């Protein structure tokens, strides 16, 4: 089945499809750590060749778990360390683009023929993109009609829908009916940085893709028709997507992440960030240890905040589209926090599961436990590697 997440940003020096790839690497440059996954194709199977993660904090004199950003030269040396450590050998790669330097949006547009829409979309996009349109790469796609919220507008009511006032569309027949268009934009600066990085590492990037799409590929099946909420609990923020029938319907960033949990532990227990990070990973909200109450008072409000916000987005979605969200999937290193899924269940009132994206790859059975635990952190990198091998 065609992968609905594959369309976005096929920006590549070597376009996909030209040369079949046998082994490829997905590279996810997260705010607190870089993740790589090398996958090979053996007959019709995707096989995990190697994977690795490197915390970036120490490269900026910060602790493990802390966020840091770097210029191209520093990044070359960090990723090169990681490649060595993980034993990466393939040179065909793909990079994820952080959601914070991109934009995913569903906008309402007049129901125009595709050519007219192609003219109208960049004009509409200007309203939402806070930088000059020339500084971004834009991609878009009309969402399937049957899944739009106006699909059920009763006959006679359609005329009441707002008409476009866009002067550039003057002379074009603008029907009252609207459609939804998925809009995605990447800042060119980020692509330029990763291109430099690739040059320095002597690797060949085949494409750049907003991290959201990579994650969805590795954790949601396109045949999954019911709406699913995917919640990526990263270090600096929590990224939430509602996907339905293989299409992104909402992308939302919640401004708190797992490093805020570490910060709160550090403050309440008067320990440095590194120690707090250790405590967080070991105990979380497990209610073990002498400091369980203090820990709970520090950590719970942040996790509650994240899932209360997530719930607000889900409720809005359900109200707008009149369809229940079926379940929530947690990804990102923050999903490993002990006790976090319980709070998610309470706040969201949904079936909640931690994603296990390594499941999609063949690997030795003896590694299954380790891979299950590591899985949530590698969702982005796995999604990239999958597209590299499946689209080629
Ligand atoms: N076992 C664990 N228990 C609790 N938290 C954990 C665990 N392992 C990792 N984390 C936390 O997960 C976060 C890192 O997750 P992830 O690698 O998904 O983030 P990132 O990709 O670097 O950040 P972002 O997506 O915001 O750019 C860190 O804050 C780290 O402390
Ligand atoms: Mg991340």
Short mmCIF file of C-alpha atoms and ligand atoms in Angstrom, two decimals:
data_model
loop_
_atom_site.label_atom_id
_atom_site.label_comp_id
_atom_site.label_asym_id
_atom_site.label_seq_id
_atom_site.Cartn_x
_atom_site.Cartn_y
_atom_site.Cartn_z
CA UNK A 1 0.00 0.00 0.00
CA UNK A 2 1.28 3.47 -0.84
CA UNK A 3 2.56 5.19 2.21
CA UNK A 4 0.50 8.30 2.86
CA UNK A 5 3.27 9.89 4.90
CA UNK A 6 5.81 9.58 2.15
CA UNK A 7 4.90 12.55 0.05
CA UNK A 8 6.36 15.27 2.15
CA UNK A 9 9.61 16.88 1.18
CA UNK A 10 11.21 14.69 -1.34
CA UNK A 11 14.01 17.21 -1.54
CA UNK A 12 16.97 15.25 -2.51
CA UNK A 13 20.24 15.53 -4.32
CA UNK A 14 19.62 11.98 -5.52
CA UNK A 15 15.87 11.65 -5.94
CA UNK A 16 14.34 8.51 -4.55
CA UNK A 17 13.60 5.86 -7.08
CA UNK A 18 16.75 6.39 -9.10
CA UNK A 19 18.86 3.81 -7.40
CA UNK A 20 17.61 1.05 -5.16
CA UNK A 21 18.98 1.25 -1.65
CA UNK A 22 20.07 -1.89 0.17
CA UNK A 23 21.15 -0.33 3.45
CA UNK A 24 20.27 3.09 4.78
CA UNK A 25 20.45 5.26 7.88
CA UNK A 26 17.79 7.44 9.49
CA UNK A 27 19.25 10.35 11.47
CA UNK A 28 17.16 12.16 14.07
CA UNK A 29 18.87 15.22 15.54
CA UNK A 30 16.76 15.75 18.64
CA UNK A 31 17.22 18.62 21.04
CA UNK A 32 18.79 16.43 23.76
CA UNK A 33 20.12 13.48 21.81
CA UNK A 34 20.88 12.26 18.31
CA UNK A 35 19.50 8.92 17.24
CA UNK A 36 20.58 6.81 14.26
CA UNK A 37 19.17 3.57 12.90
CA UNK A 38 20.71 1.59 10.06
CA UNK A 39 18.36 -0.79 8.29
CA UNK A 40 19.11 -3.23 5.47
CA UNK A 41 16.88 -4.91 2.98
CA UNK A 42 17.29 -8.66 2.81
CA UNK A 43 14.97 -10.12 0.21
CA UNK A 44 11.62 -8.55 1.12
CA UNK A 45 12.48 -8.00 4.77
CA UNK A 46 13.71 -4.92 6.58
CA UNK A 47 16.46 -5.93 8.96
CA UNK A 48 17.88 -3.86 11.79
CA UNK A 49 21.61 -3.56 11.14
CA UNK A 50 22.55 -1.24 13.99
CA UNK A 51 21.27 1.68 16.04
CA UNK A 52 22.66 4.17 18.51
CA UNK A 53 21.96 7.27 20.53
CA UNK A 54 24.24 10.00 21.80
CA UNK A 55 23.29 12.68 24.32
CA UNK A 56 24.36 16.10 23.05
CA UNK A 57 24.41 17.89 26.43
CA UNK A 58 28.00 16.90 27.28
CA UNK A 59 29.20 18.46 23.98
CA UNK A 60 27.99 21.82 25.30
CA UNK A 61 29.28 21.28 28.85
CA UNK A 62 25.79 20.34 29.96
CA UNK A 63 24.43 17.12 31.40
CA UNK A 64 22.94 14.12 29.68
CA UNK A 65 19.27 14.88 29.02
CA UNK A 66 19.80 18.63 28.56
CA UNK A 67 19.00 20.31 25.23
CA UNK A 68 21.70 21.96 23.17
CA UNK A 69 22.06 23.16 19.60
CA UNK A 70 25.16 23.30 17.42
CA UNK A 71 26.58 24.66 14.20
CA UNK A 72 27.64 22.41 11.34
CA UNK A 73 31.25 21.81 12.44
CA UNK A 74 30.37 20.68 15.92
CA UNK A 75 27.52 18.55 14.60
CA UNK A 76 29.90 16.83 12.17
CA UNK A 77 32.10 15.72 15.04
CA UNK A 78 29.16 14.62 17.24
CA UNK A 79 27.44 12.58 14.53
CA UNK A 80 30.78 11.15 13.47
CA UNK A 81 31.32 9.96 17.09
CA UNK A 82 27.88 8.40 17.06
CA UNK A 83 28.44 6.66 13.71
CA UNK A 84 31.67 5.16 15.08
CA UNK A 85 30.07 4.09 18.33
CA UNK A 86 27.09 2.51 16.61
CA UNK A 87 29.13 0.98 13.78
CA UNK A 88 27.17 2.73 11.04
CA UNK A 89 28.49 1.76 7.61
CA UNK A 90 25.82 2.84 5.11
CA UNK A 91 26.17 6.20 3.40
CA UNK A 92 22.61 6.63 2.14
CA UNK A 93 20.82 8.65 4.79
CA UNK A 94 17.77 10.75 5.55
CA UNK A 95 17.44 13.52 8.12
CA UNK A 96 14.41 14.47 10.15
CA UNK A 97 13.67 18.16 10.45
CA UNK A 98 12.60 19.27 13.94
CA UNK A 99 9.01 20.43 14.12
CA UNK A 100 10.25 23.59 15.79
CA UNK A 101 11.93 24.70 12.56
CA UNK A 102 8.95 23.72 10.45
CA UNK A 103 5.22 23.99 10.34
CA UNK A 104 2.37 21.56 9.80
CA UNK A 105 -1.09 22.97 9.46
CA UNK A 106 -4.50 22.01 8.14
CA UNK A 107 -6.11 25.02 6.47
CA UNK A 108 -9.49 25.52 4.88
CA UNK A 109 -9.39 26.53 1.23
CA UNK A 110 -12.02 27.15 -1.44
CA UNK A 111 -12.78 23.95 -3.30
CA UNK A 112 -10.82 24.85 -6.44
CA UNK A 113 -9.41 22.69 -9.21
CA UNK A 114 -5.88 21.52 -8.37
CA UNK A 115 -4.13 24.06 -10.61
CA UNK A 116 -5.92 27.00 -9.05
CA UNK A 117 -5.31 25.55 -5.63
CA UNK A 118 -1.59 25.38 -6.42
CA UNK A 119 -1.66 29.14 -6.93
CA UNK A 120 -3.79 29.88 -3.92
CA UNK A 121 -2.01 27.74 -1.35
CA UNK A 122 1.27 29.74 -1.13
CA UNK A 123 -0.78 32.92 -0.74
CA UNK A 124 -2.80 31.37 2.06
CA UNK A 125 0.37 29.93 3.62
CA UNK A 126 1.80 33.43 4.04
CA UNK A 127 -0.80 34.10 6.71
CA UNK A 128 0.56 31.34 8.90
CA UNK A 129 4.27 31.29 8.20
CA UNK A 130 6.07 33.83 10.35
CA UNK A 131 9.05 34.22 8.01
CA UNK A 132 9.21 35.30 4.34
CA UNK A 133 7.82 32.56 2.16
CA UNK A 134 11.06 32.54 0.15
CA UNK A 135 12.86 31.24 3.25
CA UNK A 136 10.82 28.05 3.41
CA UNK A 137 10.16 25.00 1.31
CA UNK A 138 6.45 24.46 1.05
CA UNK A 139 4.48 21.32 0.36
CA UNK A 140 0.76 20.68 0.51
CA UNK A 141 -1.88 18.12 -0.16
CA UNK A 142 -5.69 18.27 -0.19
CA UNK A 143 -7.15 15.98 2.47
CA UNK A 144 -9.58 13.31 1.30
CA UNK A 145 -13.05 14.79 1.17
CA UNK A 146 -14.87 12.08 3.04
CA UNK A 147 -12.80 12.85 6.12
CA UNK A 148 -13.43 16.56 6.18
CA UNK A 149 -15.62 18.18 8.72
CA UNK A 150 -17.81 19.93 6.16
CA UNK A 151 -18.62 16.69 4.40
CA UNK A 152 -21.88 16.53 6.28
CA UNK A 153 -23.07 20.08 5.65
CA UNK A 154 -26.78 19.70 4.88
CA UNK A 155 -28.08 20.65 1.42
CA UNK A 156 -29.04 24.32 1.43
CA UNK A 157 -26.53 25.12 4.15
CA UNK A 158 -23.53 25.05 1.83
CA UNK A 159 -24.32 28.55 0.54
CA UNK A 160 -23.87 29.84 4.06
CA UNK A 161 -20.24 28.74 4.22
CA UNK A 162 -17.85 31.71 3.98
CA UNK A 163 -16.75 32.75 0.51
CA UNK A 164 -13.16 33.67 -0.19
CA UNK A 165 -12.22 37.34 -0.13
CA UNK A 166 -8.79 36.70 -1.54
CA UNK A 167 -8.29 39.38 -4.27
CA UNK A 168 -5.78 37.19 -6.13
CA UNK A 169 -8.55 34.76 -6.84
CA UNK A 170 -10.71 37.40 -8.54
CA UNK A 171 -12.17 36.15 -11.74
CA UNK A 172 -11.80 32.57 -10.63
CA UNK A 173 -15.03 30.81 -9.90
CA UNK A 174 -14.96 30.27 -6.16
CA UNK A 175 -17.52 27.83 -4.95
CA UNK A 176 -18.85 28.21 -1.43
CA UNK A 177 -17.78 24.71 -0.52
CA UNK A 178 -14.38 24.45 1.09
CA UNK A 179 -11.82 21.73 1.38
CA UNK A 180 -9.09 21.05 3.87
CA UNK A 181 -5.48 21.22 2.79
CA UNK A 182 -2.54 19.87 4.71
CA UNK A 183 0.28 22.39 4.57
CA UNK A 184 3.87 21.72 5.57
CA UNK A 185 6.84 24.06 5.47
CA UNK A 186 10.50 23.64 6.36
CA UNK A 187 12.91 26.47 7.03
CA UNK A 188 15.61 26.36 4.34
CA UNK A 189 18.26 27.23 6.92
CA UNK A 190 17.79 23.89 8.64
CA UNK A 191 18.09 22.02 5.36
CA UNK A 192 21.27 23.97 4.56
CA UNK A 193 22.73 23.04 7.95
CA UNK A 194 22.04 19.35 7.42
CA UNK A 195 23.41 19.49 3.90
CA UNK A 196 26.66 20.87 5.30
CA UNK A 197 26.65 18.16 7.93
CA UNK A 198 26.20 15.50 5.24
CA UNK A 199 29.07 16.92 3.20
CA UNK A 200 31.33 16.87 6.25
CA UNK A 201 30.40 13.27 7.00
CA UNK A 202 30.66 12.22 3.35
CA UNK A 203 27.19 10.75 3.40
CA UNK A 204 24.38 11.13 0.86
CA UNK A 205 21.11 12.57 2.08
CA UNK A 206 18.19 11.33 0.01
CA UNK A 207 15.54 13.48 1.68
CA UNK A 208 14.64 15.70 4.60
CA UNK A 209 11.36 15.13 6.35
CA UNK A 210 9.57 16.82 9.22
CA UNK A 211 9.96 14.51 12.22
CA UNK A 212 6.20 14.16 12.64
CA UNK A 213 5.83 12.30 9.34
CA UNK A 214 8.74 9.98 10.13
CA UNK A 215 7.23 9.10 13.50
CA UNK A 216 3.81 8.38 12.04
CA UNK A 217 5.29 6.05 9.46
CA UNK A 218 6.95 3.93 12.13
CA UNK A 219 4.10 3.77 14.64
CA UNK A 220 0.75 4.09 12.84
CA UNK A 221 -0.46 1.71 10.19
CA UNK A 222 -1.98 3.49 7.16
CA UNK A 223 -4.78 0.93 7.29
CA UNK A 224 -5.70 2.25 10.73
CA UNK A 225 -8.87 4.15 9.83
CA UNK A 226 -9.91 5.47 13.26
CA UNK A 227 -8.33 8.68 14.59
CA UNK A 228 -5.20 8.10 16.69
CA UNK A 229 -3.35 10.63 18.85
CA UNK A 230 0.43 10.27 18.65
CA UNK A 231 2.23 12.06 21.48
CA UNK A 232 6.00 12.52 21.15
CA UNK A 233 7.41 13.32 24.57
CA UNK A 234 10.74 14.88 23.67
CA UNK A 235 13.21 16.67 25.91
CA UNK A 236 12.33 20.25 25.03
CA UNK A 237 8.68 19.92 24.03
CA UNK A 238 5.85 17.47 23.47
CA UNK A 239 4.63 17.15 19.92
CA UNK A 240 1.18 15.89 19.34
CA UNK A 241 -0.45 14.74 16.13
CA UNK A 242 -3.91 13.45 15.43
CA UNK A 243 -3.89 11.20 12.42
CA UNK A 244 -6.90 9.67 10.74
CA UNK A 245 -6.98 7.29 7.83
CA UNK A 246 -3.29 7.86 7.19
CA UNK A 247 -3.66 11.67 7.15
CA UNK A 248 -2.44 14.27 9.60
CA UNK A 249 -5.43 16.25 10.85
CA UNK A 250 -3.87 18.23 13.68
CA UNK A 251 -0.30 18.98 14.66
CA UNK A 252 0.21 20.74 17.96
CA UNK A 253 3.23 21.51 20.11
CA UNK A 254 2.93 21.52 23.89
CA UNK A 255 5.62 23.75 25.34
CA UNK A 256 6.79 21.36 28.05
CA UNK A 257 9.03 18.36 27.70
CA UNK A 258 10.92 15.77 29.65
CA UNK A 259 13.79 18.08 30.53
CA UNK A 260 11.28 20.23 32.47
CA UNK A 261 10.67 17.15 34.62
CA UNK A 262 14.41 16.90 35.29
CA UNK A 263 14.54 20.62 36.10
CA UNK A 264 11.70 20.24 38.61
CA UNK A 265 13.39 17.27 40.30
CA UNK A 266 16.66 19.17 40.49
CA UNK A 267 14.93 22.09 42.19
CA UNK A 268 12.80 20.16 44.62
CA UNK A 269 15.51 17.74 45.74
CA UNK A 270 18.30 20.36 45.54
CA UNK A 271 20.47 18.17 43.32
CA UNK A 272 22.25 19.12 40.12
CA UNK A 273 20.67 18.42 36.71
CA UNK A 274 22.78 15.30 36.10
CA UNK A 275 21.71 13.73 39.41
CA UNK A 276 18.10 14.75 38.82
CA UNK A 277 18.24 13.09 35.39
CA UNK A 278 19.48 9.88 37.00
CA UNK A 279 16.71 9.96 39.60
CA UNK A 280 14.10 10.66 36.93
CA UNK A 281 15.17 7.70 34.81
CA UNK A 282 15.46 5.33 37.74
CA UNK A 283 12.43 6.24 39.80
CA UNK A 284 10.10 8.57 37.90
CA UNK A 285 6.69 8.29 39.50
CA UNK A 286 7.24 4.72 40.66
CA UNK A 287 6.62 5.71 44.31
CA UNK A 288 9.77 3.86 45.28
CA UNK A 289 12.47 5.30 47.55
CA UNK A 290 12.42 7.69 50.46
CA UNK A 291 11.84 10.77 48.32
CA UNK A 292 8.74 9.36 46.57
CA UNK A 293 6.39 12.07 47.85
CA UNK A 294 8.71 14.96 47.05
CA UNK A 295 9.34 13.46 43.64
CA UNK A 296 5.64 13.07 42.97
CA UNK A 297 4.93 16.69 43.98
CA UNK A 298 7.65 17.90 41.59
CA UNK A 299 6.96 15.64 38.63
CA UNK A 300 3.20 15.08 38.58
CA UNK A 301 2.12 18.66 37.72
CA UNK A 302 4.33 18.73 34.63
CA UNK A 303 3.09 15.40 33.33
CA UNK A 304 -0.48 16.37 34.21
CA UNK A 305 -0.04 19.64 32.32
CA UNK A 306 1.18 17.82 29.22
CA UNK A 307 -1.72 15.38 29.13
CA UNK A 308 -4.32 17.99 30.07
CA UNK A 309 -3.19 19.99 27.05
CA UNK A 310 -3.21 16.85 24.93
CA UNK A 311 -6.74 16.14 26.11
CA UNK A 312 -7.83 19.65 25.16
CA UNK A 313 -6.58 19.07 21.60
CA UNK A 314 -8.36 15.71 21.43
CA UNK A 315 -11.63 17.17 22.72
CA UNK A 316 -11.45 20.01 20.17
CA UNK A 317 -10.80 17.49 17.43
CA UNK A 318 -13.75 15.35 18.44
CA UNK A 319 -16.01 18.36 18.61
CA UNK A 320 -14.95 19.61 15.21
CA UNK A 321 -14.97 16.34 13.32
CA UNK A 322 -17.62 14.55 15.34
CA UNK A 323 -15.52 11.41 15.48
CA UNK A 324 -14.02 9.91 18.61
CA UNK A 325 -10.25 9.54 18.90
CA UNK A 326 -9.72 5.84 19.32
CA UNK A 327 -6.43 5.61 21.19
CA UNK A 328 -3.21 7.39 22.06
CA UNK A 329 0.31 6.23 21.29
CA UNK A 330 3.26 7.57 23.27
CA UNK A 331 6.69 8.00 21.69
CA UNK A 332 9.87 9.91 22.59
CA UNK A 333 12.25 9.27 25.48
CA UNK A 334 9.89 11.06 27.88
CA UNK A 335 7.34 8.28 27.38
CA UNK A 336 9.69 6.04 29.36
CA UNK A 337 9.05 8.00 32.54
CA UNK A 338 7.66 5.57 35.07
CA UNK A 339 4.05 6.46 35.84
CA UNK A 340 3.56 8.72 32.78
CA UNK A 341 1.26 6.28 30.91
CA UNK A 342 -1.01 6.05 33.98
CA UNK A 343 -1.46 9.81 34.02
CA UNK A 344 -2.11 9.70 30.27
CA UNK A 345 -4.89 7.14 30.75
CA UNK A 346 -6.47 9.22 33.51
CA UNK A 347 -6.32 12.52 31.64
CA UNK A 348 -7.20 11.28 28.17
CA UNK A 349 -9.68 8.57 29.09
CA UNK A 350 -8.41 6.57 26.12
CA UNK A 351 -6.62 3.38 25.45
CA UNK A 352 -2.94 4.42 25.80
CA UNK A 353 0.07 2.42 24.61
CA UNK A 354 3.78 3.03 24.38
CA UNK A 355 4.83 2.60 20.76
CA UNK A 356 7.23 -0.16 19.79
CA UNK A 357 8.55 0.83 16.35
CA UNK A 358 11.45 -1.67 16.31
CA UNK A 359 8.76 -4.32 15.97
CA UNK A 360 8.57 -3.44 12.28
CA UNK A 361 12.15 -4.52 11.70
CA UNK A 362 13.63 -7.99 11.83
CA UNK A 363 16.10 -8.38 14.68
CA UNK A 364 17.48 -11.17 16.85
CA UNK A 365 14.85 -12.37 19.37
CA UNK A 366 17.43 -11.99 22.15
CA UNK A 367 17.31 -8.23 21.60
CA UNK A 368 13.55 -7.87 21.76
CA UNK A 369 13.43 -6.63 25.38
CA UNK A 370 16.16 -4.02 24.86
CA UNK A 371 14.57 -2.85 21.64
CA UNK A 372 11.14 -2.58 23.20
CA UNK A 373 12.56 -0.27 25.86
CA UNK A 374 14.59 1.80 23.43
CA UNK A 375 11.78 1.92 20.86
CA UNK A 376 9.95 5.12 21.78
CA UNK A 377 13.16 7.17 21.39
CA UNK A 378 13.88 5.76 17.93
CA UNK A 379 10.48 6.23 16.26
CA UNK A 380 11.69 9.14 14.09
CA UNK A 381 14.93 7.47 12.95
CA UNK A 382 13.14 4.19 12.16
CA UNK A 383 10.49 6.00 10.10
CA UNK A 384 13.21 7.68 8.05
CA UNK A 385 15.06 4.43 7.40
CA UNK A 386 11.81 2.74 6.38
CA UNK A 387 11.05 5.38 3.78
CA UNK A 388 14.60 5.15 2.44
CA UNK A 389 14.22 1.44 1.83
CA UNK A 390 10.56 1.18 0.89
CA UNK A 391 10.29 4.14 -1.46
CA UNK A 392 13.44 3.39 -3.36
N1 LIG B 1 14.16 5.87 31.07
C1 LIG B 1 13.75 7.13 31.03
N2 LIG B 1 12.87 7.61 31.94
C2 LIG B 1 12.45 8.88 31.89
N3 LIG B 1 12.84 9.78 30.98
C3 LIG B 1 13.72 9.38 30.05
C4 LIG B 1 14.22 8.04 30.02
N4 LIG B 1 15.08 7.92 28.98
C5 LIG B 1 15.10 9.13 28.39
N5 LIG B 1 14.30 10.00 29.03
C6 LIG B 1 14.08 11.41 28.71
O1 LIG B 1 13.67 11.54 27.39
C7 LIG B 1 14.11 12.80 26.88
C8 LIG B 1 14.74 12.56 25.56
O2 LIG B 1 13.79 12.04 24.69
P1 LIG B 1 13.98 12.17 23.13
O3 LIG B 1 15.28 11.54 22.78
O4 LIG B 1 12.75 11.66 22.50
O5 LIG B 1 14.07 13.76 23.00
P2 LIG B 1 14.76 14.62 21.87
O6 LIG B 1 14.42 14.01 20.57
O7 LIG B 1 16.19 14.83 22.18
O8 LIG B 1 14.02 16.01 22.12
P3 LIG B 1 12.99 16.81 21.20
O9 LIG B 1 12.13 15.77 20.51
O10 LIG B 1 12.24 17.68 22.15
O11 LIG B 1 13.85 17.57 20.25
C9 LIG B 1 15.11 13.36 27.86
O12 LIG B 1 14.54 14.44 28.57
C10 LIG B 1 15.38 12.19 28.78
O13 LIG B 1 15.61 12.60 30.09
MG1 LIG B 2 12.71 14.09 19.39
#
